[in-house]
Structure formats: C-alpha cells, structure tokens
mmCIF file of C-alpha atoms in Angstrom:
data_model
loop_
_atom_site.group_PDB
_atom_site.id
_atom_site.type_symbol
_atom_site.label_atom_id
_atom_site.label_comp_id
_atom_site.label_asym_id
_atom_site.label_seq_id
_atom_site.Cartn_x
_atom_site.Cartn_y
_atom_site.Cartn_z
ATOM 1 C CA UNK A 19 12.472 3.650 0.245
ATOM 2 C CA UNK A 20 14.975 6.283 0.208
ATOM 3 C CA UNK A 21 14.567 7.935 3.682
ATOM 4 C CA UNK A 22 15.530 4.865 6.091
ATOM 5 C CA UNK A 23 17.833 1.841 4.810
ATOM 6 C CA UNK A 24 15.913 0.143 7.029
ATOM 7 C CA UNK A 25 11.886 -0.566 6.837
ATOM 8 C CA UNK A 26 9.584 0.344 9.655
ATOM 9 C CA UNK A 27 7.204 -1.148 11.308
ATOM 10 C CA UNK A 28 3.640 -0.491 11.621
ATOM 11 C CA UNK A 29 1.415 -1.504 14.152
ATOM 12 C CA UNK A 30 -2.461 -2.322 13.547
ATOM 13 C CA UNK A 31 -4.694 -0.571 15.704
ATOM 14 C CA UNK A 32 -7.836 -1.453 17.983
ATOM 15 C CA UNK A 33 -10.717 0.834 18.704
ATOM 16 C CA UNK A 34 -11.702 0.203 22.301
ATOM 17 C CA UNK A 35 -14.617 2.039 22.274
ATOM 18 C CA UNK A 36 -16.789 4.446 20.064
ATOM 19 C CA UNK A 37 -15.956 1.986 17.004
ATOM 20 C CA UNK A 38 -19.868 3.156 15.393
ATOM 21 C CA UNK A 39 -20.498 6.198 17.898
ATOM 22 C CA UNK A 40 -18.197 8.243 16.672
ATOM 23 C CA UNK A 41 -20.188 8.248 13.510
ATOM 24 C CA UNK A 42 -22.634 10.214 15.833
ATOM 25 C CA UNK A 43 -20.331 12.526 17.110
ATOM 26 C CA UNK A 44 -19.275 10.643 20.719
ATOM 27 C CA UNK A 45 -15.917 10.600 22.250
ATOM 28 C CA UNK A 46 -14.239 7.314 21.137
ATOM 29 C CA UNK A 47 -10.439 5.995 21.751
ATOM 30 C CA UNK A 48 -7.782 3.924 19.598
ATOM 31 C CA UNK A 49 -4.923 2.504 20.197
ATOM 32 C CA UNK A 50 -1.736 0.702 18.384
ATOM 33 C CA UNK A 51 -1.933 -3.099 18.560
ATOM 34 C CA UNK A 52 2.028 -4.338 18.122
ATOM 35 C CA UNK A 53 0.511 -8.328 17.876
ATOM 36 C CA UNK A 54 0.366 -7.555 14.322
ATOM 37 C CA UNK A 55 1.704 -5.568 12.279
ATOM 38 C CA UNK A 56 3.353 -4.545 8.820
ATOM 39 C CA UNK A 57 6.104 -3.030 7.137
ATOM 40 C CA UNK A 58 7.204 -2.503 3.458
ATOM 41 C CA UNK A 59 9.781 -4.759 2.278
ATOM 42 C CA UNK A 60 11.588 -5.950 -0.957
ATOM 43 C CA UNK A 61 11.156 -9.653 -2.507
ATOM 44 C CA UNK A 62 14.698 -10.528 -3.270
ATOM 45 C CA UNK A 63 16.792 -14.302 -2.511
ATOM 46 C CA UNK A 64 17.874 -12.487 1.117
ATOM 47 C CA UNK A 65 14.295 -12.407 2.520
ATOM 48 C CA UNK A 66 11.792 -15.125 3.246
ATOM 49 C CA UNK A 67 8.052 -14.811 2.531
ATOM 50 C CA UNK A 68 5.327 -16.131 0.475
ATOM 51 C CA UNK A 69 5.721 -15.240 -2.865
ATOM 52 C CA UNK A 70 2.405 -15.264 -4.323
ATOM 53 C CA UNK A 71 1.974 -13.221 -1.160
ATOM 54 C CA UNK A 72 4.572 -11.297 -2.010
ATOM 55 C CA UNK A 73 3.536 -10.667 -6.056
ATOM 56 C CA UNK A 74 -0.021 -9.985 -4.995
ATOM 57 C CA UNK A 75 0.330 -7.414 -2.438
ATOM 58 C CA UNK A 76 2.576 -5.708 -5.125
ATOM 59 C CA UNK A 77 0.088 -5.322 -7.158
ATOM 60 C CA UNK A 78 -2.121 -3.657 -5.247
ATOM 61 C CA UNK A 79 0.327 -1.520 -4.219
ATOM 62 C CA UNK A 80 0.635 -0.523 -7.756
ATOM 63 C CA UNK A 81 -3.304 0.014 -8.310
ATOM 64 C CA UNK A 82 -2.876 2.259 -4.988
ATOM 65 C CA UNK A 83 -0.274 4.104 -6.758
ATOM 66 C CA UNK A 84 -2.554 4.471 -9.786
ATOM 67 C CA UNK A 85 -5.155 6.428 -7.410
ATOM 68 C CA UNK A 86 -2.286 8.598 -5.814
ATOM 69 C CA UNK A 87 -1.072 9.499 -9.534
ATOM 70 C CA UNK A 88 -4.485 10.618 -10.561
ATOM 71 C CA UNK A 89 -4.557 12.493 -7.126
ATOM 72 C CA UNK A 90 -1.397 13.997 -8.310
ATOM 73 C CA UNK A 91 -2.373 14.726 -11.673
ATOM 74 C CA UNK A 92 -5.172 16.737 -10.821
ATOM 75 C CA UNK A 93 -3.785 18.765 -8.640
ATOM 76 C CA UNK A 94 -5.985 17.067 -5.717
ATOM 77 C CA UNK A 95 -3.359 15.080 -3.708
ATOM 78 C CA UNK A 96 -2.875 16.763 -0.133
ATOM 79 C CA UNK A 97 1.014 16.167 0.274
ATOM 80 C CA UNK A 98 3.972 15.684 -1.624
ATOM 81 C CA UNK A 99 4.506 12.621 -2.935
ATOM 82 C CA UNK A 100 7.562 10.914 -4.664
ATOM 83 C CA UNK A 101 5.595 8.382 -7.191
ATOM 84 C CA UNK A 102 8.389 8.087 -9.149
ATOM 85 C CA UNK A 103 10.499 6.151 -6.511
ATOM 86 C CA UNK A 104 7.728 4.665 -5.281
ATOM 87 C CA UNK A 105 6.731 3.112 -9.173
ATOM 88 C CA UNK A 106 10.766 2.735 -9.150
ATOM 89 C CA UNK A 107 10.435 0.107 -5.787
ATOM 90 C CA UNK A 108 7.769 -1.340 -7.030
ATOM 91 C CA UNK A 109 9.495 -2.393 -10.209
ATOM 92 C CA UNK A 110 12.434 -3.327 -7.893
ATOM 93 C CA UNK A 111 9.704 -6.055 -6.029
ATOM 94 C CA UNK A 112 8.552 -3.699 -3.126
ATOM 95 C CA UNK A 113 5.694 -5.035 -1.286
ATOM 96 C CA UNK A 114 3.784 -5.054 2.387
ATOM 97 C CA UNK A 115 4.899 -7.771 4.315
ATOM 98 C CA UNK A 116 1.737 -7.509 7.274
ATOM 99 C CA UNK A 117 1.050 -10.154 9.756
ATOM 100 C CA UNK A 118 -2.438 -7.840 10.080
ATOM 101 C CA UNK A 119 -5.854 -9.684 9.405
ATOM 102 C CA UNK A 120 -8.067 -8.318 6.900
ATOM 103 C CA UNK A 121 -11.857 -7.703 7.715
ATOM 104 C CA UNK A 122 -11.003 -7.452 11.376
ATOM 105 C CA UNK A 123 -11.289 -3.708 11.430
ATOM 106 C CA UNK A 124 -7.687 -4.003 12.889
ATOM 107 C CA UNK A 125 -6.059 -0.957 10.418
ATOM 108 C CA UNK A 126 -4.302 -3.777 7.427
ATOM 109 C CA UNK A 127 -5.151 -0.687 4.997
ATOM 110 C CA UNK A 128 -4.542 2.049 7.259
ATOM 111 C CA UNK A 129 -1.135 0.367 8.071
ATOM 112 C CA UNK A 130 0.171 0.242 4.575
ATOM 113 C CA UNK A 131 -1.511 4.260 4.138
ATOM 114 C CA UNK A 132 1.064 4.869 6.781
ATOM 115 C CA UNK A 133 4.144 3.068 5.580
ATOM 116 C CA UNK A 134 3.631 4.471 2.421
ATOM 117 C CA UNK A 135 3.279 8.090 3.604
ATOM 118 C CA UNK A 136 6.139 7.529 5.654
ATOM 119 C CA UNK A 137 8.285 6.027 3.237
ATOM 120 C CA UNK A 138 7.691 8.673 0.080
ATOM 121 C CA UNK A 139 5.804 11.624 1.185
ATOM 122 C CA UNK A 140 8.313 14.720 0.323
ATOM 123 C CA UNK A 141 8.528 16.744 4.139
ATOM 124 C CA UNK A 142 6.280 14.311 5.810
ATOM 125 C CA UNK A 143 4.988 15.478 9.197
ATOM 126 C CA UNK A 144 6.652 13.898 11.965
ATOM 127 C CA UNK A 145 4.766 11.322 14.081
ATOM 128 C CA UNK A 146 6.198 12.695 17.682
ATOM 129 C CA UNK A 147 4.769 12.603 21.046
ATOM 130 C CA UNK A 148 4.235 16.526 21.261
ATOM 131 C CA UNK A 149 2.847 16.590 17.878
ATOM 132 C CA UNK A 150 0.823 20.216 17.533
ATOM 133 C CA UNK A 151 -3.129 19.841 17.022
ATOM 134 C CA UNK A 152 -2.501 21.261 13.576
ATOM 135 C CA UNK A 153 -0.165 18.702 12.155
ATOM 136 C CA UNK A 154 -2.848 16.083 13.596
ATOM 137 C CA UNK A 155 -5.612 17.136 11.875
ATOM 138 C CA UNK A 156 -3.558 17.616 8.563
ATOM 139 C CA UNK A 157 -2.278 14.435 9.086
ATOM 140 C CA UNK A 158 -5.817 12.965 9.232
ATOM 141 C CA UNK A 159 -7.025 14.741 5.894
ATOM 142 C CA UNK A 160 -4.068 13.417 4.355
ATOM 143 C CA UNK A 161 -4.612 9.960 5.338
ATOM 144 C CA UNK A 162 -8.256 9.890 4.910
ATOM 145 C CA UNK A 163 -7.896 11.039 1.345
ATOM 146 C CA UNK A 164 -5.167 8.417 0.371
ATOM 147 C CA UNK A 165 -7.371 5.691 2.481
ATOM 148 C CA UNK A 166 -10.624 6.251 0.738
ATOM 149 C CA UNK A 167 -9.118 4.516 -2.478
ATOM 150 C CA UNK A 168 -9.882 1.209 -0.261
ATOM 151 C CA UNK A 169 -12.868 2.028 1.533
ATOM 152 C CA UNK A 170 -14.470 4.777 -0.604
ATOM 153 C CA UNK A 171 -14.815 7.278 2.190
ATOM 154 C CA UNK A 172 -11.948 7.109 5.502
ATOM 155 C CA UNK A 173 -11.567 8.729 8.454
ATOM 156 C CA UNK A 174 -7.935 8.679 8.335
ATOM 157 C CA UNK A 175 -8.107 7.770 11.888
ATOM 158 C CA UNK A 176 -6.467 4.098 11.444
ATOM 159 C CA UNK A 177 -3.786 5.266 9.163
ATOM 160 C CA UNK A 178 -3.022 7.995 11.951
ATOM 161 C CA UNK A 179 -2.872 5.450 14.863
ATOM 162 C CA UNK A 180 -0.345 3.625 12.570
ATOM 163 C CA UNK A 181 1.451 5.992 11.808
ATOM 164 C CA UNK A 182 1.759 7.722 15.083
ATOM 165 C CA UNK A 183 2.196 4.727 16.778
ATOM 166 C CA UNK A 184 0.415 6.132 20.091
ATOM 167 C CA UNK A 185 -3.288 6.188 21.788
ATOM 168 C CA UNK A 186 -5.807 8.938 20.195
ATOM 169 C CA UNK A 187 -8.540 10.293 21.625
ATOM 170 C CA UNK A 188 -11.301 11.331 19.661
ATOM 171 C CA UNK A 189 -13.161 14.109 20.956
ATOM 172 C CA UNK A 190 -15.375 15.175 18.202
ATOM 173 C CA UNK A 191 -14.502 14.580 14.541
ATOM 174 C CA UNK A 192 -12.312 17.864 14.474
ATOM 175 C CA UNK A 193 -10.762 17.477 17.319
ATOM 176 C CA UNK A 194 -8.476 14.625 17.660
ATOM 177 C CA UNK A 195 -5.514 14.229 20.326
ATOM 178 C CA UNK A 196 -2.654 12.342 21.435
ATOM 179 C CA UNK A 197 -3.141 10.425 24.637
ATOM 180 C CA UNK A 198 -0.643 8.511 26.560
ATOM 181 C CA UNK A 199 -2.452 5.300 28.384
ATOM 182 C CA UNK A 200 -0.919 4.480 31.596
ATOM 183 C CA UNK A 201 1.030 0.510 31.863
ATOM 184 C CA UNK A 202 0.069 -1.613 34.391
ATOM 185 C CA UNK A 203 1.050 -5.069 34.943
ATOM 186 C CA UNK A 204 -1.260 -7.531 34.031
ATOM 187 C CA UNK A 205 -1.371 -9.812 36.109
ATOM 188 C CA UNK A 206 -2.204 -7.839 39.275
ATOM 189 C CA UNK A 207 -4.269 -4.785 37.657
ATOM 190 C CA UNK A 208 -7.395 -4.826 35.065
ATOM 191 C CA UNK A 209 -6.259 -5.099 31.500
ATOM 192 C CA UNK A 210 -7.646 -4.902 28.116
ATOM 193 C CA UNK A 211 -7.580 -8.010 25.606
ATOM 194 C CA UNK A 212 -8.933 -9.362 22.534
ATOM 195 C CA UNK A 213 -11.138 -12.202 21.951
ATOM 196 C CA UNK A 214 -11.622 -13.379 18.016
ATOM 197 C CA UNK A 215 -15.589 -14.229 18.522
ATOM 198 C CA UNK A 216 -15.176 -15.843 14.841
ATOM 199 C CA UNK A 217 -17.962 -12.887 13.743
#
C-alpha cells in the first residue's frame, strides 16, 4: 500500500430501500454503515488480530488477485492496476482486517473491492463530494467488474458506497447520484436502525 502510510477505513453499507426493486428498475437508496467496517492491514508482531483470520483472508485476497491478473492479461480489466505491489503485500502478510458480517448483505466484499481499488489502482478516481456523474458511473463498471469474481454478476453499487463513503441514490440503473442525508438527533426526531431478525 504505497499511496497512504496509513490504511483506510471502509465502511459497510445498508440498503434502506429498493434492496430487490431495483432489479426492476425502481428508485432505491444506500447508505455507509460506520458500525462495521474494514480496512487492509499487515500481520506483523506490532498488530493484534486473529491469525488464522489473518492467513485466511490472505488467501483470498490472493485468489482475488488471480481474477484481476487474468482481467489484466486479457486486456479486459477496466482500470489500472498495480498487481505487482499488490502480489508484493501480499507476500509481505497483507490482509482485510473487517469487523463486517458476511451473508448480511452489509457490503464485506464490496468493502474489500474498495480498499483494494483504493489502495493499487494506478490514477484512481477520487471519491469526493462533487464527484461528476461520469466518474460515478465509471466507478460503478469498475467495481462491478472486479466484484463479480465473488458474486458472479455485481452491481458495483456496494463497492461504490464503500468507497465513496456517502448516501447514493439510485435512480435507474444508469443513473446513479450522490446524496447527502440530513442529521438529526435521535433522540427527539425519527431515525433509522437495524434489527438482526436472525434470518
């Protein structure tokens, strides 16, 4: 992880409505969830975490990298990409260190999509408040590609949510936007929570 010395974090994301409507073409909005979250980190006798954790999420880091070579071998792969630093940290005990549950439909896959991008995608496109339509949607293709290694087909909507780290509305399935969500306090106004019905 060349560009920052030090990792970022990346939320998980909820869907608080249009989660199977969207399929359909309906309006639908996400946003980032900072109760959990994830961020690529190195296994080394400074940092604490499981280590069969640790080993295991390397790994499939490294068959993820597999798909991005053969992206990048055929000529397929929608960004720049430094694989060689990225095989380079993985030898060097790189792995996701993600508080996110899996099978929740909470983004774990989509946050680890981002990190990566983030961390070794040559000229990455900025995640920014004002970010143009344009870079959006390219950001999207980007992430859906890279994304569909875990889920066959993607989106790239929870990678983007990640990775921007602010509300999206989804208009139709080319037209995505930025959307700030007004704070209120919660204990006097309406707010939105999550409840883990075990299903």
């Amino acid at each position: 992880m060349e560009r920052n010395a030090n990792p970022e974090i990346f939320h998980s994301k909820v869907m608080l409505f249009g989660e199977y409507s969207i399929i359909l073409g309906s309006m639908g909005i996400t946003i980032p969830y900072s109760h959990f979250n994830g961020e690529l980190r190195f296994l080394n006798k400074n940092s604490y975490t499981d280590v069969d954790y640790a080993v295991l999420s390397n790994t499939q880091i490294r068959t993820l990298k597999t798909f991005i070579t053969s992206l990048i071998e055929q000529e397929k792969l929608l960004c720049e990409f430094n694989i060689n630093k990225l095989e380079e940290d993985l030898n060097n005990g790189l792995f996701f260190e993600s508080s996110i549950p899996e099978g929740y439909g909470l983004g774990s896959s989509g946050a680890l999509v981002a990190a990566l991008y983030n961390a070794y995608a040559i000229n990455p496109i900025e995640g920014r408040v004002d970010i143009k339509q344009n870079d959006l949607l390219t950001l999207k293709r980007i992430f859906a590609q890279i994304e569909s290694f875990y889920h066959g087909t993607s989106s790239g909507l929870d990678p983007l949510i990640c990775y921007l780290r602010q509300p999206v509305l989804i208009k139709k399935e080319l037209t995505v936007h930025s959307t700030p969500i007004p704070q209120k306090e919660v204990l006097t106004d309406n707010a939105i929570f999550l409840i883990d019905s075990g299903k």
